[in-house]
Coordinates of C-alpha atoms and ligand atoms in Angstrom, one line a residue:
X1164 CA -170.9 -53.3 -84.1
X1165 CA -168.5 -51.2 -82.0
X1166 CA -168.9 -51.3 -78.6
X1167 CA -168.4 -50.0 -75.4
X1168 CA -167.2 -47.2 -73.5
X1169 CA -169.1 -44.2 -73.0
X1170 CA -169.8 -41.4 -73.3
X1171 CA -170.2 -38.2 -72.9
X1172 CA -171.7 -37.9 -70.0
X1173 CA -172.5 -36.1 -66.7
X1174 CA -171.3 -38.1 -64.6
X1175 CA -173.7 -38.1 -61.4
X1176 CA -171.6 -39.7 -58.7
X1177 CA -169.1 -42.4 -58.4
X1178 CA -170.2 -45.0 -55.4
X1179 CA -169.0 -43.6 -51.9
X1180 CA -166.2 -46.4 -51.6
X1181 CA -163.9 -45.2 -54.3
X1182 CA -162.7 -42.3 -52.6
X1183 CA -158.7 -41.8 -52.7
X1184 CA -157.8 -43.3 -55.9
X1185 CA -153.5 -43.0 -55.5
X1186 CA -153.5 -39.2 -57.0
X1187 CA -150.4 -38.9 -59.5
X1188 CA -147.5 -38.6 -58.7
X1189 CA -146.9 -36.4 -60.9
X1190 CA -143.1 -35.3 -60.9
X1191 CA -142.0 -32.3 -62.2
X1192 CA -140.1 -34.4 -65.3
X1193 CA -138.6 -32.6 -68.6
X1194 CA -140.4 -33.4 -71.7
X1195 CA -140.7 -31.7 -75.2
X1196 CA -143.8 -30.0 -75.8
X1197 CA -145.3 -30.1 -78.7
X1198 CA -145.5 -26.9 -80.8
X1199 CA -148.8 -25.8 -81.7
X1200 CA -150.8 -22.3 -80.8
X1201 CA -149.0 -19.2 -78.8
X1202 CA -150.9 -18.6 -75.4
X1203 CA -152.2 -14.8 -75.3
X1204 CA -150.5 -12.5 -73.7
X1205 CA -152.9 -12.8 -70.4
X1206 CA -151.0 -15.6 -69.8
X1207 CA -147.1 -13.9 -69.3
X1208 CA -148.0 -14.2 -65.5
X1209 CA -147.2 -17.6 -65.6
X1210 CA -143.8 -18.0 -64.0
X1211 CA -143.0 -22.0 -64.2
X1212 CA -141.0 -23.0 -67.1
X1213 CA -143.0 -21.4 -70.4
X1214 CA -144.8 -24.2 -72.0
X1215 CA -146.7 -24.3 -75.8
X1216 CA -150.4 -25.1 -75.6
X1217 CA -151.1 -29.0 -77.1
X1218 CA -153.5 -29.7 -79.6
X1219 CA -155.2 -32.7 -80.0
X1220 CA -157.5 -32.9 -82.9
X1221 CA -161.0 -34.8 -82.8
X1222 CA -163.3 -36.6 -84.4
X1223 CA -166.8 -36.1 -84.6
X1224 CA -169.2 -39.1 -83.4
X1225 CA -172.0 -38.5 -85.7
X1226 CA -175.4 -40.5 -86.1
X1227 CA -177.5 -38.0 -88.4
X1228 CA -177.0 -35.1 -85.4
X1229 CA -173.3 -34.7 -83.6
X1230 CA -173.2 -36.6 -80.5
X1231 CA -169.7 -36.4 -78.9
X1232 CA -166.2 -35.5 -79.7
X1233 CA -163.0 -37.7 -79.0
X1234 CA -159.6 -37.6 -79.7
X1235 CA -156.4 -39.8 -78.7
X1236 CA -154.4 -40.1 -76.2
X1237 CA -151.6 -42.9 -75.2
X1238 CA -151.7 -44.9 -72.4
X1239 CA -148.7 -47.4 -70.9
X1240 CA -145.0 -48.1 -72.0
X1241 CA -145.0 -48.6 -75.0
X1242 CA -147.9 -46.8 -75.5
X1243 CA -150.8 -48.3 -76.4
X1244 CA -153.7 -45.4 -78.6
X1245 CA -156.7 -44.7 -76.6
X1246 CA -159.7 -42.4 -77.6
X1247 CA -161.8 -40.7 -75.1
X1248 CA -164.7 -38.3 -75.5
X1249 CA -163.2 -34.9 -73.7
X1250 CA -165.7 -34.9 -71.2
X1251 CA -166.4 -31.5 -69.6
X1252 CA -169.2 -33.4 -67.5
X1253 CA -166.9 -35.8 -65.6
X1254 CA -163.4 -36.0 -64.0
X1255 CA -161.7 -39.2 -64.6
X1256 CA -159.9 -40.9 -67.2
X1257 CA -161.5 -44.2 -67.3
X1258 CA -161.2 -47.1 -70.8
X1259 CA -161.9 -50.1 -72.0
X1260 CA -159.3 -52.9 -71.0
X1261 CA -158.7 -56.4 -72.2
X1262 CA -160.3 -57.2 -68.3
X1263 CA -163.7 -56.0 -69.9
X1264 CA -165.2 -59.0 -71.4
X1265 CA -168.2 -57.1 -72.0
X1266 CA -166.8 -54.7 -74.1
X1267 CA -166.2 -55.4 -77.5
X1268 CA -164.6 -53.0 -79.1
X1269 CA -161.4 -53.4 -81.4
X1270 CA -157.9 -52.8 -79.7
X1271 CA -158.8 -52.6 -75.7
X1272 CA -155.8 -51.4 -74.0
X1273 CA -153.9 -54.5 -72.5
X1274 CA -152.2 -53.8 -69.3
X1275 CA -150.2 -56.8 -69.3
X1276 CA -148.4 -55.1 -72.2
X1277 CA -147.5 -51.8 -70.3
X1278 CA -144.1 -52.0 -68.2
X1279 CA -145.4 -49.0 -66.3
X1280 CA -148.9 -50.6 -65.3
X1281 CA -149.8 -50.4 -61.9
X1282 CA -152.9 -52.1 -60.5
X1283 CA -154.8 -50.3 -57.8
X1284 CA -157.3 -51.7 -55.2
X1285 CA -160.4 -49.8 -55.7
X1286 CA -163.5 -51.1 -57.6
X1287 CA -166.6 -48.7 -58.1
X1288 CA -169.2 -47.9 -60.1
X1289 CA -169.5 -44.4 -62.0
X1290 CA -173.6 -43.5 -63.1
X1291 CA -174.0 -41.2 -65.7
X1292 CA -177.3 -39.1 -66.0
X1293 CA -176.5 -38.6 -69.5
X1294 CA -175.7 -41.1 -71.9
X1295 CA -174.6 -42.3 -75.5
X1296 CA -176.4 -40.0 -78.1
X1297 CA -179.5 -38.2 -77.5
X1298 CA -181.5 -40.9 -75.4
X1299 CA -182.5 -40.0 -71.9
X1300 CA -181.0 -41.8 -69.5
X1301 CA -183.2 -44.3 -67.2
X1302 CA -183.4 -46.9 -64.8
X1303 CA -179.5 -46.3 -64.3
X1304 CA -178.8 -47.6 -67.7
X1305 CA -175.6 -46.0 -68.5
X1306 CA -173.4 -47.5 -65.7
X1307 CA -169.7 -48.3 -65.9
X1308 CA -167.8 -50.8 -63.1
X1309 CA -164.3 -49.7 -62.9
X1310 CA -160.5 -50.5 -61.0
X1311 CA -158.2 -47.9 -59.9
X1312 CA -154.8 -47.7 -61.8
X1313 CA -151.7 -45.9 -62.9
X1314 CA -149.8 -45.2 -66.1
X1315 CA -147.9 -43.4 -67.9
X1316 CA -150.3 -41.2 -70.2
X1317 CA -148.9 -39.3 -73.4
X1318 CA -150.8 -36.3 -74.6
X1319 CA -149.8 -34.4 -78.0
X1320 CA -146.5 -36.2 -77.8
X1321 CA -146.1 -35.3 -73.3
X1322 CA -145.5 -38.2 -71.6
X1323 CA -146.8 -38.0 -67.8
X1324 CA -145.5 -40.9 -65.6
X1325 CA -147.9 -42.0 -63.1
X1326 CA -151.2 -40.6 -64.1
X1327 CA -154.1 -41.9 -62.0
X1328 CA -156.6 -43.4 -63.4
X1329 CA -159.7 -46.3 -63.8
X1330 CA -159.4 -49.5 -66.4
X1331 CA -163.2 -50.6 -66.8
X1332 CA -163.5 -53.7 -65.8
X1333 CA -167.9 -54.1 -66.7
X1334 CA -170.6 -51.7 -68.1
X1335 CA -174.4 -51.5 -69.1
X1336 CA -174.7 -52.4 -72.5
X1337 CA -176.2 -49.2 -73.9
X1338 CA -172.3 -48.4 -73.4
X1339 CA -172.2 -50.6 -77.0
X1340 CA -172.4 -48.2 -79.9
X1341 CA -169.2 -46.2 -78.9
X1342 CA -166.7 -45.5 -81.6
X1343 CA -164.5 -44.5 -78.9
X1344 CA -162.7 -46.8 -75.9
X1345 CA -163.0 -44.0 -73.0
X1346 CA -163.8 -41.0 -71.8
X1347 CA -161.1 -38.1 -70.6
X1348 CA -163.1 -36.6 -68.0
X1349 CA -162.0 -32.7 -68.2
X1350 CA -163.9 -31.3 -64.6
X1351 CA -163.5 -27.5 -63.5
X1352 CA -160.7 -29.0 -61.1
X1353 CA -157.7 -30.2 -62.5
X1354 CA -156.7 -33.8 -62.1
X1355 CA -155.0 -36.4 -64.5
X1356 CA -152.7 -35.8 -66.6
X1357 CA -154.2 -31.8 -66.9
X1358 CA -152.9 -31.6 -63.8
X1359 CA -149.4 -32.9 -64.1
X1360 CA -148.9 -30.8 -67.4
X1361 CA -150.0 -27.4 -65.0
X1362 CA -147.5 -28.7 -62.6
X1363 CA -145.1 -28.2 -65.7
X1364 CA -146.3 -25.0 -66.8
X1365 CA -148.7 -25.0 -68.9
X1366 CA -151.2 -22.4 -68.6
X1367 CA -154.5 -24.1 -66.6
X1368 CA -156.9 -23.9 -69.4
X1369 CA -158.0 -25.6 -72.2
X1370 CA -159.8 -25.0 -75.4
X1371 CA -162.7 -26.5 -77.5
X1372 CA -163.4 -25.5 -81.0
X1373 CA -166.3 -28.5 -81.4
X1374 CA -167.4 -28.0 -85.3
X1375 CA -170.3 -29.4 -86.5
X1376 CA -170.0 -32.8 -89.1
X1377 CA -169.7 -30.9 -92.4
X1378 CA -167.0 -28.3 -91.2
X1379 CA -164.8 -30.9 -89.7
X1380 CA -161.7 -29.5 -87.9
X1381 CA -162.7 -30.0 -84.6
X1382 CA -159.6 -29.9 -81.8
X1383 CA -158.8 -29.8 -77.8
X1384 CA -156.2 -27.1 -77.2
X1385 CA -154.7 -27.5 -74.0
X1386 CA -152.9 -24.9 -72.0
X1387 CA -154.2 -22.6 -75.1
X1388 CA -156.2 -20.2 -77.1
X1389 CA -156.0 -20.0 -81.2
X1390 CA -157.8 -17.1 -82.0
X1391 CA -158.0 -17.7 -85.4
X1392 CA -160.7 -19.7 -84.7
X1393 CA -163.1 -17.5 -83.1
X1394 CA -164.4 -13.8 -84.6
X1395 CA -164.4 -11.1 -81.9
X1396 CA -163.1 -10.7 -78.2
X1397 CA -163.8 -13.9 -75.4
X1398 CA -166.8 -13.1 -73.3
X1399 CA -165.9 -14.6 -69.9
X1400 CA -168.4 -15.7 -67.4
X1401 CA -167.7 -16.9 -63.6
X1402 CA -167.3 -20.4 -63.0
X1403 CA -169.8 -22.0 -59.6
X1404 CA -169.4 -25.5 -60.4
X1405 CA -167.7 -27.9 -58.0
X1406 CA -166.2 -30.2 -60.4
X1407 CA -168.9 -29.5 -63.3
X1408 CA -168.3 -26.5 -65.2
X1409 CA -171.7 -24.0 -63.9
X1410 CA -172.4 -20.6 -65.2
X1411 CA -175.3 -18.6 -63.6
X1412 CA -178.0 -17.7 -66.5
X1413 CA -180.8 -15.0 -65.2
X1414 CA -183.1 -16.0 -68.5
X1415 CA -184.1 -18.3 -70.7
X1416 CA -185.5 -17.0 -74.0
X1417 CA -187.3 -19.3 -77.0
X1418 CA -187.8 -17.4 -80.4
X1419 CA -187.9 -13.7 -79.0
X1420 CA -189.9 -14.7 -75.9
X1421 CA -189.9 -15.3 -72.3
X1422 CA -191.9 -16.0 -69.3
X1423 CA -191.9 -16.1 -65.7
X1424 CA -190.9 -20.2 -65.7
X1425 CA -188.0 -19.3 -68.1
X1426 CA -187.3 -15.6 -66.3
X1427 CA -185.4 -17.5 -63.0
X1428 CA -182.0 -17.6 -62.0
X1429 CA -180.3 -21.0 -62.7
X1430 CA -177.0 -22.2 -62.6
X1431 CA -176.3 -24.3 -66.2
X1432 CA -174.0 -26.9 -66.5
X1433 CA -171.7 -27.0 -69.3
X1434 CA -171.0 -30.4 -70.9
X1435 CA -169.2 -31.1 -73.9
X1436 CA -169.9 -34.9 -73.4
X1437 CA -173.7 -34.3 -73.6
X1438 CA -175.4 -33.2 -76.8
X1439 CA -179.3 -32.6 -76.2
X1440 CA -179.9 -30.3 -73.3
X1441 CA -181.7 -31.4 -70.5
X1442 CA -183.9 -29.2 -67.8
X1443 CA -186.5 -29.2 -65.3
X1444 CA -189.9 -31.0 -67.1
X1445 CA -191.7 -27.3 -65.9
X1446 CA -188.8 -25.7 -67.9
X1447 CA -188.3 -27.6 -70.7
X1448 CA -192.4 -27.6 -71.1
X1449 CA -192.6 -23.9 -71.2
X1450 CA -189.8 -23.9 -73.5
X1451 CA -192.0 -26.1 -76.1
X1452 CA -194.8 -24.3 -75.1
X1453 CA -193.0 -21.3 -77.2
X1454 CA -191.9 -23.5 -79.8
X1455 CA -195.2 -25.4 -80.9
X1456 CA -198.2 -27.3 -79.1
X1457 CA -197.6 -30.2 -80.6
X1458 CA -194.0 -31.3 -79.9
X1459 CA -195.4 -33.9 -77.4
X1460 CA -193.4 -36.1 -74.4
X1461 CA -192.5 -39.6 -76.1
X1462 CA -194.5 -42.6 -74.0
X1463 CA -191.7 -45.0 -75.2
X1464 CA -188.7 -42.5 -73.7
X1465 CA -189.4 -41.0 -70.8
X1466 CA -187.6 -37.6 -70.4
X1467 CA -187.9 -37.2 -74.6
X1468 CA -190.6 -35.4 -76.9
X1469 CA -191.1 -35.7 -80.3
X1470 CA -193.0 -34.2 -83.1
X1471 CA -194.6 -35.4 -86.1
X1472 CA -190.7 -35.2 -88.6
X1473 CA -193.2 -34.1 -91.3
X1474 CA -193.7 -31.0 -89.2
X1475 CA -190.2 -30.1 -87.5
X1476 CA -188.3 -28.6 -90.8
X1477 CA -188.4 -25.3 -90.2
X1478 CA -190.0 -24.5 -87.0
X1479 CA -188.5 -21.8 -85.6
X1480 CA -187.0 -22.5 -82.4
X1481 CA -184.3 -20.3 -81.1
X1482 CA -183.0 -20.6 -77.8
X1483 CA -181.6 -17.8 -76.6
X1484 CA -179.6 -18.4 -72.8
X1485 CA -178.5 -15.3 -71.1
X1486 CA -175.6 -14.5 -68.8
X1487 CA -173.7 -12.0 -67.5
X1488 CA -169.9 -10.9 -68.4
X1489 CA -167.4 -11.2 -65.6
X1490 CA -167.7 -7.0 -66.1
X1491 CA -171.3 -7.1 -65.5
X1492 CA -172.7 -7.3 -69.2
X1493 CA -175.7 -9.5 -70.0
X1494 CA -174.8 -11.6 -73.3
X1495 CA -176.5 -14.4 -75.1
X1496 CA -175.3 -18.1 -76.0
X1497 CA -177.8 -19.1 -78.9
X1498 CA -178.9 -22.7 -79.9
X1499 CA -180.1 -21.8 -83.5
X1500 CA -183.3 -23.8 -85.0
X1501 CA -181.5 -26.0 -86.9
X1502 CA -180.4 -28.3 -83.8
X1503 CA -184.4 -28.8 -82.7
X1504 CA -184.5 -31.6 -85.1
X1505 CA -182.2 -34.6 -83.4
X1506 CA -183.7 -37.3 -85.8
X1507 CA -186.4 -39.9 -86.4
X1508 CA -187.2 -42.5 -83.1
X1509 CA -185.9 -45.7 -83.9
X1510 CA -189.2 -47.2 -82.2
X1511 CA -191.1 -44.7 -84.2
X1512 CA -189.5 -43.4 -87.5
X1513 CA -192.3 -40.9 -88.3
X1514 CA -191.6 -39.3 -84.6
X1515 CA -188.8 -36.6 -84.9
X1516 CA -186.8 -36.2 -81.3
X1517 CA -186.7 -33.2 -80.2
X1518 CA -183.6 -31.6 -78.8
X1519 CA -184.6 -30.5 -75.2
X1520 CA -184.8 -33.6 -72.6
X1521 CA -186.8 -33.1 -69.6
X1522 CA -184.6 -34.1 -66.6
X1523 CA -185.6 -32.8 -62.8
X1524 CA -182.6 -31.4 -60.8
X1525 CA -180.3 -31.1 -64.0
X1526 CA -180.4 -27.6 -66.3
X1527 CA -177.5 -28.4 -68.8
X1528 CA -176.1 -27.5 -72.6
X1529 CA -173.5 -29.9 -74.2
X1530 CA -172.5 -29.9 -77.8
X1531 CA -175.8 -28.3 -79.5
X1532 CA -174.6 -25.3 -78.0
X1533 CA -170.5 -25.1 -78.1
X1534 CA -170.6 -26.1 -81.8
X1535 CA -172.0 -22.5 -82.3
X1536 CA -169.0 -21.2 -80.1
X1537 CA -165.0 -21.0 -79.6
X1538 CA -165.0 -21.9 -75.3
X1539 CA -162.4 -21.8 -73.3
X1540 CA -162.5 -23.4 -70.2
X1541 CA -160.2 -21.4 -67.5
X1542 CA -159.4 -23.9 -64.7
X1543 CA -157.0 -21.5 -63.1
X1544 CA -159.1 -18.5 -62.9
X1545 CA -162.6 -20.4 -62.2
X1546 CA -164.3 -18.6 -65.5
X1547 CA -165.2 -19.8 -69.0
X1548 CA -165.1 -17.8 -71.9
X1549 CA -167.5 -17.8 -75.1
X1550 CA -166.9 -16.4 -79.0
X1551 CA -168.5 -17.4 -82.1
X1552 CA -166.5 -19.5 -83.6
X1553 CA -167.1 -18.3 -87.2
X1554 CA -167.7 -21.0 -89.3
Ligands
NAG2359 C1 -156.6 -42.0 -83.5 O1 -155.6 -43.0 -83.8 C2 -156.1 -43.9 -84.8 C3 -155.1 -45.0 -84.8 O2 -153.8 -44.6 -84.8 C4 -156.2 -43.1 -86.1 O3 -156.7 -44.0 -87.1 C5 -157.2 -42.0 -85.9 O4 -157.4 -41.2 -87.0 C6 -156.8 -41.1 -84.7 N1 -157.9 -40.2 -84.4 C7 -157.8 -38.9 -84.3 C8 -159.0 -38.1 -84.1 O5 -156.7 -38.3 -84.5
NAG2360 C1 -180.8 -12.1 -75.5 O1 -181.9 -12.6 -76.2 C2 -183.2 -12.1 -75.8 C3 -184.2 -12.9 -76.5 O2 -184.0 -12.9 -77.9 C4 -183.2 -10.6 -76.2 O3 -184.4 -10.0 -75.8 C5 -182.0 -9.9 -75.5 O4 -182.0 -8.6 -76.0 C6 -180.7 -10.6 -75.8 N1 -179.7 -10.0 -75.0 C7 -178.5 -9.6 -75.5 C8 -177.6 -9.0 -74.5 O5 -178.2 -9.7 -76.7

């Protein structure tokens, strides 16, 4: 069995003592981009030496419902492959090192074998509050211990000397079933090697086109847009997050209906490292509550609910989240019925999961949601924007 690393996660907070991790250097250094998608035209403001967006392609972690998707970066000189879930939810770079005897996943990077490894001082502790898969998290079980570093870091053929980030050095062992050795956190500010590439020029944005299993094709594009992916115009929403990615939503909608629970104002996180969504028990109980009396909280899981599987195919369930344009529209971003099903309990095999997880103090959407869309995430102007992707 694979082990180790991560995760998609919402990261909750890293431990008060890892503060100043030495930021990158970052030196404005001349590499050759790799040529993939055009930027729009928006982007002719951008003054700094003209750059092509990168796209890295990614692979879908499936386990009978889409969990996360990672791609790979380099890490060290010569470089050594690392793949990270693109992690919307977090804002560190952080893998799986030979000084992790707990994790036990094939090819760990080896610092010793990077001539451009630097060893910081900092140790600390990163808690996610969402985890592997669709599991909610508890009793901080999703916990990594990680040291401070820098490398070198190559990205779609880039190479950014100096890049900070974290080697993991321990971690809970729910951490275990990862195909992947990291994850590339991807925050609403930019740090890493994100932000050595904007210091280059690259626009200060990135796209996810996150297909489902069966379409394949998934890809990161950074400092880009390819709108063949997507049908339609962008609809862009602000951005309120402080290092998460938050849109405002003023209504909550399940099959056709709402209510005065679901009618409130609430700022939703966006988190491509997270694929059930998780809100408020009150919330996600009048959600169900429209969906049908008998999807029932799971004793074994707390923060999961389940229904009978011999009852879930074909229960409508449509979730319908509602924001408004940066021009003052109201649109909808729709979870579709088919994603209320997120498979048989393993304690329990005749107990389907269902996809909403109750979760006081977080509202969020991860991949259930932007599988349905083409997003762009718009560091630089603080907005996201949504399309159908058209599959
Ligand atoms: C990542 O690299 C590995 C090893 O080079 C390769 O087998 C795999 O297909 C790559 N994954 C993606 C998503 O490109
Ligand atoms: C959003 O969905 C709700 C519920 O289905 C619907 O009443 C509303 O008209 C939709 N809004 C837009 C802008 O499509």
């Amino acid at each position: 069995m694979l082990s180790a690393i991560t995760v998609g996660l919402l990261a909750l907070a890293a431990s008060s003592e890892v503060a100043a991790a030495p930021q990158a250097g970052a030196k404005a250094h001349k590499v050759a981009l790799q040529s993939r998608v055009p930027p729009k035209g928006q982007f002719t403001s951008v003054r700094k030496r003209a750059s092509k967006a990168i796209g890295v392609p990614l692979d879908d972690f499936f386990m009978g419902t889409d969990l996360q998707w990672f791609g790979n970066i380099s890490v060290g000189t010569p470089p050594q492959t690392v793949s990270v879930v693109f992690d919307t939810g977090s804002q560190t770079l952080e893998f799986a090192s030979t000084d992790c005897s707990d994790c036990t996943q094939p090819n760990k990077f080896d610092p010793s074998k990077s001539s451009t490894f630097k060893r910081g001082r900092q140790t600390t502790t990163l808690d996610f509050a969402t985890g592997v898969g669709v599991d909610p998290v508890v009793n901080n079980d999703y916990v990594l211990t990680i040291r401070s570093a820098t490398d070198t870091v190559t990205v779609g053929g880039t190479s950014l000397p100096d890049v900070s980030l974290f080697t993991i050095i321990d971690q809970t062992p729910k951490f275990n079933i990862d195909p992947f050795l990291g994850i590339q956190g991807m925050g609403s500010q930019a740090e890493g090697f994100f932000e050595a590439l904007i210091r280059q020029g690259l626009p200060s944005l990135f796209s996810l086109f996150l297909t489902p299993h069966t379409d394949g094709g998934a890809e990161l594009l950074i400092g880009g847009i390819d709108d063949t992916k997507f049908e339609g115009d962008l609809i862009y929403a602000d951005q309120t997050g402080e290092g998460d990615w938050e849109v405002e939503s003023t209504q909550i909608s399940v099959n056709g209906k709402t209510n005065s629970i679901l009618k409130t104002s609430r700022s939703v996180i966006f988190d491509s490292g997270t694929s059930n969504i998780l809100f408020d028990t009150q919330t996600t109980e009048a959600m169900y509550a429209l969906i049908s009396p008998d999807i029932k909280p799971f004793a074994a899981e707390p923060g999961a609910y389940g229904l009978a599987c011999s009852e879930i195919g074909g229960l409508p369930a449509v979730i319908d989240l509602t924001f408004v344009s940066q021009s003052g529209q109201p649109f909808n971003l729709t979870i579709p019925s088919e994603e209320l099903n997120v498979g048989p309990f393993e304690s329990d095999p005749s107990t389907c999961q269902t996809l909403i997880n109750a979760f006081d103090g977080l509202e969020l959407v991860g991949g259930s949601l932007l599988k349905h869309y083409y997003s762009v995430w718009d560091v630089g102007g603080q907005r996201m924007g949504f399309a159908p992707n058209g599959l």
